[in-house]
PDB file of C-alpha atoms in Angstrom:
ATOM      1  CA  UNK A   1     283.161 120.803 199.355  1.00 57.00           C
ATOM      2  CA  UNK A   2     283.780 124.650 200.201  1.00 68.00           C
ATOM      3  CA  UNK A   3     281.478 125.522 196.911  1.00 66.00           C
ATOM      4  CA  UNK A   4     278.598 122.983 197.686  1.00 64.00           C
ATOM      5  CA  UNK A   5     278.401 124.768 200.976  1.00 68.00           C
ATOM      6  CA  UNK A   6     278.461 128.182 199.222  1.00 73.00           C
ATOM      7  CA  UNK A   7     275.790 126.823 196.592  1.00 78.00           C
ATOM      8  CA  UNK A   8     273.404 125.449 199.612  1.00 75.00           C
ATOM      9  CA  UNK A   9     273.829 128.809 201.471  1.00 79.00           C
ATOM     10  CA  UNK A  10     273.190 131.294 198.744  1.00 77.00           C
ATOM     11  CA  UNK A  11     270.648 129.482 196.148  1.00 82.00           C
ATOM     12  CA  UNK A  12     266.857 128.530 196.647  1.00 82.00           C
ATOM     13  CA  UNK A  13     265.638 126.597 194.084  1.00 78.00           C
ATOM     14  CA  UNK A  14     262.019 127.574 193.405  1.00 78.00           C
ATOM     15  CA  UNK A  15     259.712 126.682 190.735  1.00 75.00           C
ATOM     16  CA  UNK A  16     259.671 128.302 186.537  1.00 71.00           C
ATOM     17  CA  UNK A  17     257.349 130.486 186.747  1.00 75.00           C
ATOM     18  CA  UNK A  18     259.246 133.736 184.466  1.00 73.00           C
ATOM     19  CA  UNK A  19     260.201 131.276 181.573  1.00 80.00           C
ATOM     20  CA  UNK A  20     256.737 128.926 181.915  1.00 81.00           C
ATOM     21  CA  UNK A  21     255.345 129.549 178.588  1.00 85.00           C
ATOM     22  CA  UNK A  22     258.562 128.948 176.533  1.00 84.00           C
ATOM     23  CA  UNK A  23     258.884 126.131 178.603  1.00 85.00           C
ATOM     24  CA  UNK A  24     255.071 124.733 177.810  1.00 89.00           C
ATOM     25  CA  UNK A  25     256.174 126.048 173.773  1.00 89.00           C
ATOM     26  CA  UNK A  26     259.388 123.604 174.030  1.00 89.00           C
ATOM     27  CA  UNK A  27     258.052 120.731 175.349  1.00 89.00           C
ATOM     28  CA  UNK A  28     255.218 120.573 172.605  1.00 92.00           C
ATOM     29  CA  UNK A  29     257.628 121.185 169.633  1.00 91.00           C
ATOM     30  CA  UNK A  30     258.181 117.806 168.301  1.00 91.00           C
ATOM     31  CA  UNK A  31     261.550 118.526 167.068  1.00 88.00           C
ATOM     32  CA  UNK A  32     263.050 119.946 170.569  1.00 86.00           C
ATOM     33  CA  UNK A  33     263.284 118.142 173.344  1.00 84.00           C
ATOM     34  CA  UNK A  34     263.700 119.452 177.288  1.00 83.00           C
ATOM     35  CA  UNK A  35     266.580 117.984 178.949  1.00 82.00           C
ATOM     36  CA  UNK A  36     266.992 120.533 182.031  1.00 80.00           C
ATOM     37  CA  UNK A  37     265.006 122.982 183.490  1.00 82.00           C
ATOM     38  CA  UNK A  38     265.126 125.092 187.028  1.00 84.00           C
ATOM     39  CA  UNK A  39     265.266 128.542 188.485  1.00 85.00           C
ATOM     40  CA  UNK A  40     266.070 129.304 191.838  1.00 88.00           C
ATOM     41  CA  UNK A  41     267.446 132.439 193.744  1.00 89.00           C
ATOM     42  CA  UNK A  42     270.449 134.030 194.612  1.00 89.00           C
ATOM     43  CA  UNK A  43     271.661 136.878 195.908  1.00 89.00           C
ATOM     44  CA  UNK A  44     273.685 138.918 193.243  1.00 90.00           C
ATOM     45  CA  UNK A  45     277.027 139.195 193.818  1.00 92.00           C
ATOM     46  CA  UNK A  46     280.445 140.392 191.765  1.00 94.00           C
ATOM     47  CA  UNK A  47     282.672 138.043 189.787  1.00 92.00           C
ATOM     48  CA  UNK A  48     285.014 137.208 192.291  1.00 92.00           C
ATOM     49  CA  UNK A  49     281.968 136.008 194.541  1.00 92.00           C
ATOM     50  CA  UNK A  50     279.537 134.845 192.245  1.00 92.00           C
ATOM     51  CA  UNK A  51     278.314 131.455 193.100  1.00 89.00           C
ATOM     52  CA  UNK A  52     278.662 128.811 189.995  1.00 92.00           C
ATOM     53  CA  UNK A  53     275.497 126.685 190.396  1.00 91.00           C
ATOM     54  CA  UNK A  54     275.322 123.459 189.023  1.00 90.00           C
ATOM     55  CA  UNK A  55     273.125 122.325 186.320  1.00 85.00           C
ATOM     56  CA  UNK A  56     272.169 118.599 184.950  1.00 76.00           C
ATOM     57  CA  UNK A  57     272.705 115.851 186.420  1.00 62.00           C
ATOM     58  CA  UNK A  58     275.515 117.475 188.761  1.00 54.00           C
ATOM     59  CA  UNK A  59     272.778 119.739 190.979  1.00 55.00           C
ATOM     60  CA  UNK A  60     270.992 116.776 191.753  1.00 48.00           C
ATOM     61  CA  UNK A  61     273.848 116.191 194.228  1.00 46.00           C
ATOM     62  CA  UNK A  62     274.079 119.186 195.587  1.00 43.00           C
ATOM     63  CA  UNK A  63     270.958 119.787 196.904  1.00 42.00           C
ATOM     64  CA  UNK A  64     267.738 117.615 197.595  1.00 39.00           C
ATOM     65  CA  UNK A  65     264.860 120.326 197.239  1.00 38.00           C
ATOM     66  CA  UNK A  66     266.052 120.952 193.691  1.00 39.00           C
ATOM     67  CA  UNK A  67     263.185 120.162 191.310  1.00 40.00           C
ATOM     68  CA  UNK A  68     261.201 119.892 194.151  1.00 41.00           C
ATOM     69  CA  UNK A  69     258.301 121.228 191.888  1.00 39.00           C
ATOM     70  CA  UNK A  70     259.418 119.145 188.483  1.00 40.00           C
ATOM     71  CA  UNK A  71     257.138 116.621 187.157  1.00 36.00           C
ATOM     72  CA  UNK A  72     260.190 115.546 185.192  1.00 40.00           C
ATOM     73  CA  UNK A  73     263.819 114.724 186.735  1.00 39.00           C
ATOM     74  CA  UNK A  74     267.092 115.636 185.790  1.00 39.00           C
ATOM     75  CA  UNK A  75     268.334 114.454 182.922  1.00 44.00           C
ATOM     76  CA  UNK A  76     271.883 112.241 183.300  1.00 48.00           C
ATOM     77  CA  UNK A  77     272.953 113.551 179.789  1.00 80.00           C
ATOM     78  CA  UNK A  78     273.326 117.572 180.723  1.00 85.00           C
ATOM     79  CA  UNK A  79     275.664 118.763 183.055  1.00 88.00           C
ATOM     80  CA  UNK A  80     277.556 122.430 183.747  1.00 92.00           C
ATOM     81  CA  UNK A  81     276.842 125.258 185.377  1.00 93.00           C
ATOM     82  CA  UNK A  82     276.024 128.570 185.256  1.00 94.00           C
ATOM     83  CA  UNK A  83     277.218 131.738 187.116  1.00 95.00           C
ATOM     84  CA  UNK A  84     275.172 135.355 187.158  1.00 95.00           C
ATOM     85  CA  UNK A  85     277.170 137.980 188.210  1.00 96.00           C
ATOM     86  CA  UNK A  86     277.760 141.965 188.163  1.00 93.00           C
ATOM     87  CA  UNK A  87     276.918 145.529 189.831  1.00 84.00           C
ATOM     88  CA  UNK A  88     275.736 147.974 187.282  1.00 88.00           C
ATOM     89  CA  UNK A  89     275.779 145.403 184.376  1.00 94.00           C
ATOM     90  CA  UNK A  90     274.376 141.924 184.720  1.00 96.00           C
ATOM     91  CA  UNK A  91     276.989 138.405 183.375  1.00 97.00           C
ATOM     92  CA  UNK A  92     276.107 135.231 182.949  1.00 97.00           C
ATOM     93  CA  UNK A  93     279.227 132.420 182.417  1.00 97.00           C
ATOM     94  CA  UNK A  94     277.287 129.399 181.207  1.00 96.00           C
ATOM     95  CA  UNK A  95     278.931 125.922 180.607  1.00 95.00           C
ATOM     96  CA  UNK A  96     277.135 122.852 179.499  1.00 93.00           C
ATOM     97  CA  UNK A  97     278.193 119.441 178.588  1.00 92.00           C
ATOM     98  CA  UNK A  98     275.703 117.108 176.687  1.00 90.00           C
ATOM     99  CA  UNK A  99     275.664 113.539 175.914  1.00 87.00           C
ATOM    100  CA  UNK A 100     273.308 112.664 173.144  1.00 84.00           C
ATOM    101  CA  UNK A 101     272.565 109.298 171.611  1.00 82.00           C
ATOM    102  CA  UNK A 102     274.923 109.292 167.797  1.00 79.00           C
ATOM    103  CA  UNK A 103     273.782 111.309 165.060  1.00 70.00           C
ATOM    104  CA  UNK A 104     274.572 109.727 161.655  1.00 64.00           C
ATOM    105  CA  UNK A 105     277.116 111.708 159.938  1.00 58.00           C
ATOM    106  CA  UNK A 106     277.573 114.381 162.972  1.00 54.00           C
ATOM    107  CA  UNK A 107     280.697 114.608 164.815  1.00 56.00           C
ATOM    108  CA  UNK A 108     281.202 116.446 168.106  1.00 53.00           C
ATOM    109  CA  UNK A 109     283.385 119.018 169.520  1.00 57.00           C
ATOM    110  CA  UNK A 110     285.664 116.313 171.422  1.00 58.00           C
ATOM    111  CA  UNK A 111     285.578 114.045 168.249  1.00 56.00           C
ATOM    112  CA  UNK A 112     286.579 116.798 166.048  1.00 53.00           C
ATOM    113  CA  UNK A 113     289.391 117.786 168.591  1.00 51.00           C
ATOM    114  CA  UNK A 114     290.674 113.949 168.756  1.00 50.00           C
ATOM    115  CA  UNK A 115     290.656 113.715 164.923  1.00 41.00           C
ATOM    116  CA  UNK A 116     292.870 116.507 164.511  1.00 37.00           C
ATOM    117  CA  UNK A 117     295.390 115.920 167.449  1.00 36.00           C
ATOM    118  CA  UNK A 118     295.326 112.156 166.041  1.00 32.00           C
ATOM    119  CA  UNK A 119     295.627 113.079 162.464  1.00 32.00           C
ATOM    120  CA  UNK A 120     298.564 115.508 163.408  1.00 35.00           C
ATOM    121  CA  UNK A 121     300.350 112.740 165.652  1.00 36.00           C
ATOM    122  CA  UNK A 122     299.786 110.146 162.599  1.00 34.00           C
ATOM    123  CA  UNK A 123     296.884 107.705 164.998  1.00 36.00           C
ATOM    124  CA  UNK A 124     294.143 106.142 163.402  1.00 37.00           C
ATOM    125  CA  UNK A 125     291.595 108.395 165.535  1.00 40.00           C
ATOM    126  CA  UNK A 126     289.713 108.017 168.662  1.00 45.00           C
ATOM    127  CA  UNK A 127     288.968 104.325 170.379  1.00 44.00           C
ATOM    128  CA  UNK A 128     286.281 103.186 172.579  1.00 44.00           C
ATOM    129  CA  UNK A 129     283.427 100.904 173.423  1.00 47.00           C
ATOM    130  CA  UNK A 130     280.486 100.553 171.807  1.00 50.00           C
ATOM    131  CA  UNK A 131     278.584 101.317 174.583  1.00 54.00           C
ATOM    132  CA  UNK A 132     280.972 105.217 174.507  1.00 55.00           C
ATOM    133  CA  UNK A 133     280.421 105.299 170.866  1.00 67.00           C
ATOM    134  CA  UNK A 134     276.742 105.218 171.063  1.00 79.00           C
ATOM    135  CA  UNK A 135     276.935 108.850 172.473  1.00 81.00           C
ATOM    136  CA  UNK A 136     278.050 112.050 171.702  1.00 87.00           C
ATOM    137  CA  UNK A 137     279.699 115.163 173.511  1.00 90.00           C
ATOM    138  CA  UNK A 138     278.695 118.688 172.845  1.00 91.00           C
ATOM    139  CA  UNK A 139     279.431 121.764 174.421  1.00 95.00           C
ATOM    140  CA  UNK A 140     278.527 125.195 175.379  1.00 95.00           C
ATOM    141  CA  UNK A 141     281.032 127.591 177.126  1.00 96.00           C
ATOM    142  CA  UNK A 142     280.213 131.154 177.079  1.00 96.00           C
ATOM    143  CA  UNK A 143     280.320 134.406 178.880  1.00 96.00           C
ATOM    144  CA  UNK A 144     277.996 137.045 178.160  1.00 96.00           C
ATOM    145  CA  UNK A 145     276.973 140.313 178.950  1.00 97.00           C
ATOM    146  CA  UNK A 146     272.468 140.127 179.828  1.00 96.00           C
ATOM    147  CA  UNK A 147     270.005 142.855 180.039  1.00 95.00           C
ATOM    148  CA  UNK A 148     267.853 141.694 183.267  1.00 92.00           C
ATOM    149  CA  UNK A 149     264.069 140.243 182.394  1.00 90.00           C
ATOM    150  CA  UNK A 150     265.325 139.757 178.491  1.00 92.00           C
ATOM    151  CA  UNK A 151     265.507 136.016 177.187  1.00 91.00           C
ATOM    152  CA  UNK A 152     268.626 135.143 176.078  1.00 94.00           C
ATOM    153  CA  UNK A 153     269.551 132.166 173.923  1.00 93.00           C
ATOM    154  CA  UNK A 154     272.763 130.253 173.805  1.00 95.00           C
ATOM    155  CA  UNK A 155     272.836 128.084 170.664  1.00 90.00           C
ATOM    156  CA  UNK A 156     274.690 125.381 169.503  1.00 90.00           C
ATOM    157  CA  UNK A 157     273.619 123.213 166.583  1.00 88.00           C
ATOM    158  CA  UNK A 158     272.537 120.434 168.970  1.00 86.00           C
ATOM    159  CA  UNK A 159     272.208 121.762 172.095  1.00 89.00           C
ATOM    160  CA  UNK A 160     270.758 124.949 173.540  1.00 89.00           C
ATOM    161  CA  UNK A 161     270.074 127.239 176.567  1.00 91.00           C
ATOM    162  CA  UNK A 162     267.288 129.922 177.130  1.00 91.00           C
ATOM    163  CA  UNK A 163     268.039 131.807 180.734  1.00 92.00           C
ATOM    164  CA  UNK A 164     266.735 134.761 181.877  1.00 91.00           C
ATOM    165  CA  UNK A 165     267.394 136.922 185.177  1.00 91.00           C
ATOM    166  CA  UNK A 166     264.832 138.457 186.832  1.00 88.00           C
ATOM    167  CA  UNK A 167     264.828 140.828 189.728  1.00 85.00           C
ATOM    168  CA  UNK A 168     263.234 139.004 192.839  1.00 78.00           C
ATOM    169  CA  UNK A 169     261.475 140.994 195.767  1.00 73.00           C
ATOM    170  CA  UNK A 170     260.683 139.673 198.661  1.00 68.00           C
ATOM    171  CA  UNK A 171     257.069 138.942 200.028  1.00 62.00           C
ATOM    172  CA  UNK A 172     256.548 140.998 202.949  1.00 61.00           C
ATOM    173  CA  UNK A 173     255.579 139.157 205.804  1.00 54.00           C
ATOM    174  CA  UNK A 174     253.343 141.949 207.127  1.00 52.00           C
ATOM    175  CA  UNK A 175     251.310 142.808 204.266  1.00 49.00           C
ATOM    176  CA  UNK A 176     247.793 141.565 204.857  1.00 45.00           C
ATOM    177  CA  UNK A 177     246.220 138.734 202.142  1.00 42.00           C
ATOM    178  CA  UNK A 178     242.843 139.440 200.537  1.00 36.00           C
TER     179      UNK A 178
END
């Protein structure tokens, strides 16, 4: 509860506007498909303070305005979050978990994990419904060091993650509009 506080304080959501073109570029690839997309602001703080902000399906809980400019929702299948954070150089700690409908003849992170720990323990592998079976698990954990207004790219065969971190001023209130 402490964080979602600390999220709602310290993060406006706002509309894409810095990563709109690869965002139009994505969405009319036929072989990629968008699953999340936001931006908002925060202030910048160090790694002990940093603020992890939620992505996927768990933001839509912690705030209501998020998306408030999406023509699409949040998608149920991504979830994670990521965290920007430094002084003189600029972090990001990203995590993302994705469900994705079965591949034929691909095999996830947490189904490559159980088929190991059950081939070491002598089980006959992983068990579930058909309705868990149906989908897959793949993740993305990763901390990097970012260059601010670059695009970075965190890849995964199945999944991936473009963010960028921009520098935002603030309108002033007293300069006159034309």
């Amino acid at each position: 509860i402490e964080e979602y506080h600390r999220v709602r304080e310290n993060v406006s959501y706002t509309e894409i506007v810095h990563l709109s073109d690869a965002l139009e570029r994505l969405r009319l690839a036929p072989q990629y498909s968008v699953m999340v997309h936001t931006a908002w602001v925060q202030p910048l703080l160090g790694k002990d303070e940093a603020i992890d902000v939620p992505l996927g399906y768990a933001a839509r809980s912690t705030t209501s305005s998020l998306h408030s400019g999406s023509p699409e929702p949040v998608s149920p299948r991504m979830s994670g979050s990521l965290r920007v954070y430094g002084d003189y150089l600029l972090f990001v700690d990203l995590e993302l978990k994705a469900s994705l409908p079965r591949r034929a003849g691909a095999q996830s992170d947490e189904e490559a994990q159980a088929t190991s720990f059950t081939s070491i323990i002598g089980g006959t592998g992983a068990a579930g419904t058909e309705a868990a079976d149906a989908f897959e698990v793949f993740r993305i954990s990763e901390k990097r060091r970012i260059k601010l207004e670059e695009f970075h790219y965190f890849d995964h065969p199945y999944i991936g993650a473009i963010v960028s971190v921009t520098r935002y001023e603030q309108p002033d209130d007293n300069a006159a509009i034309q």
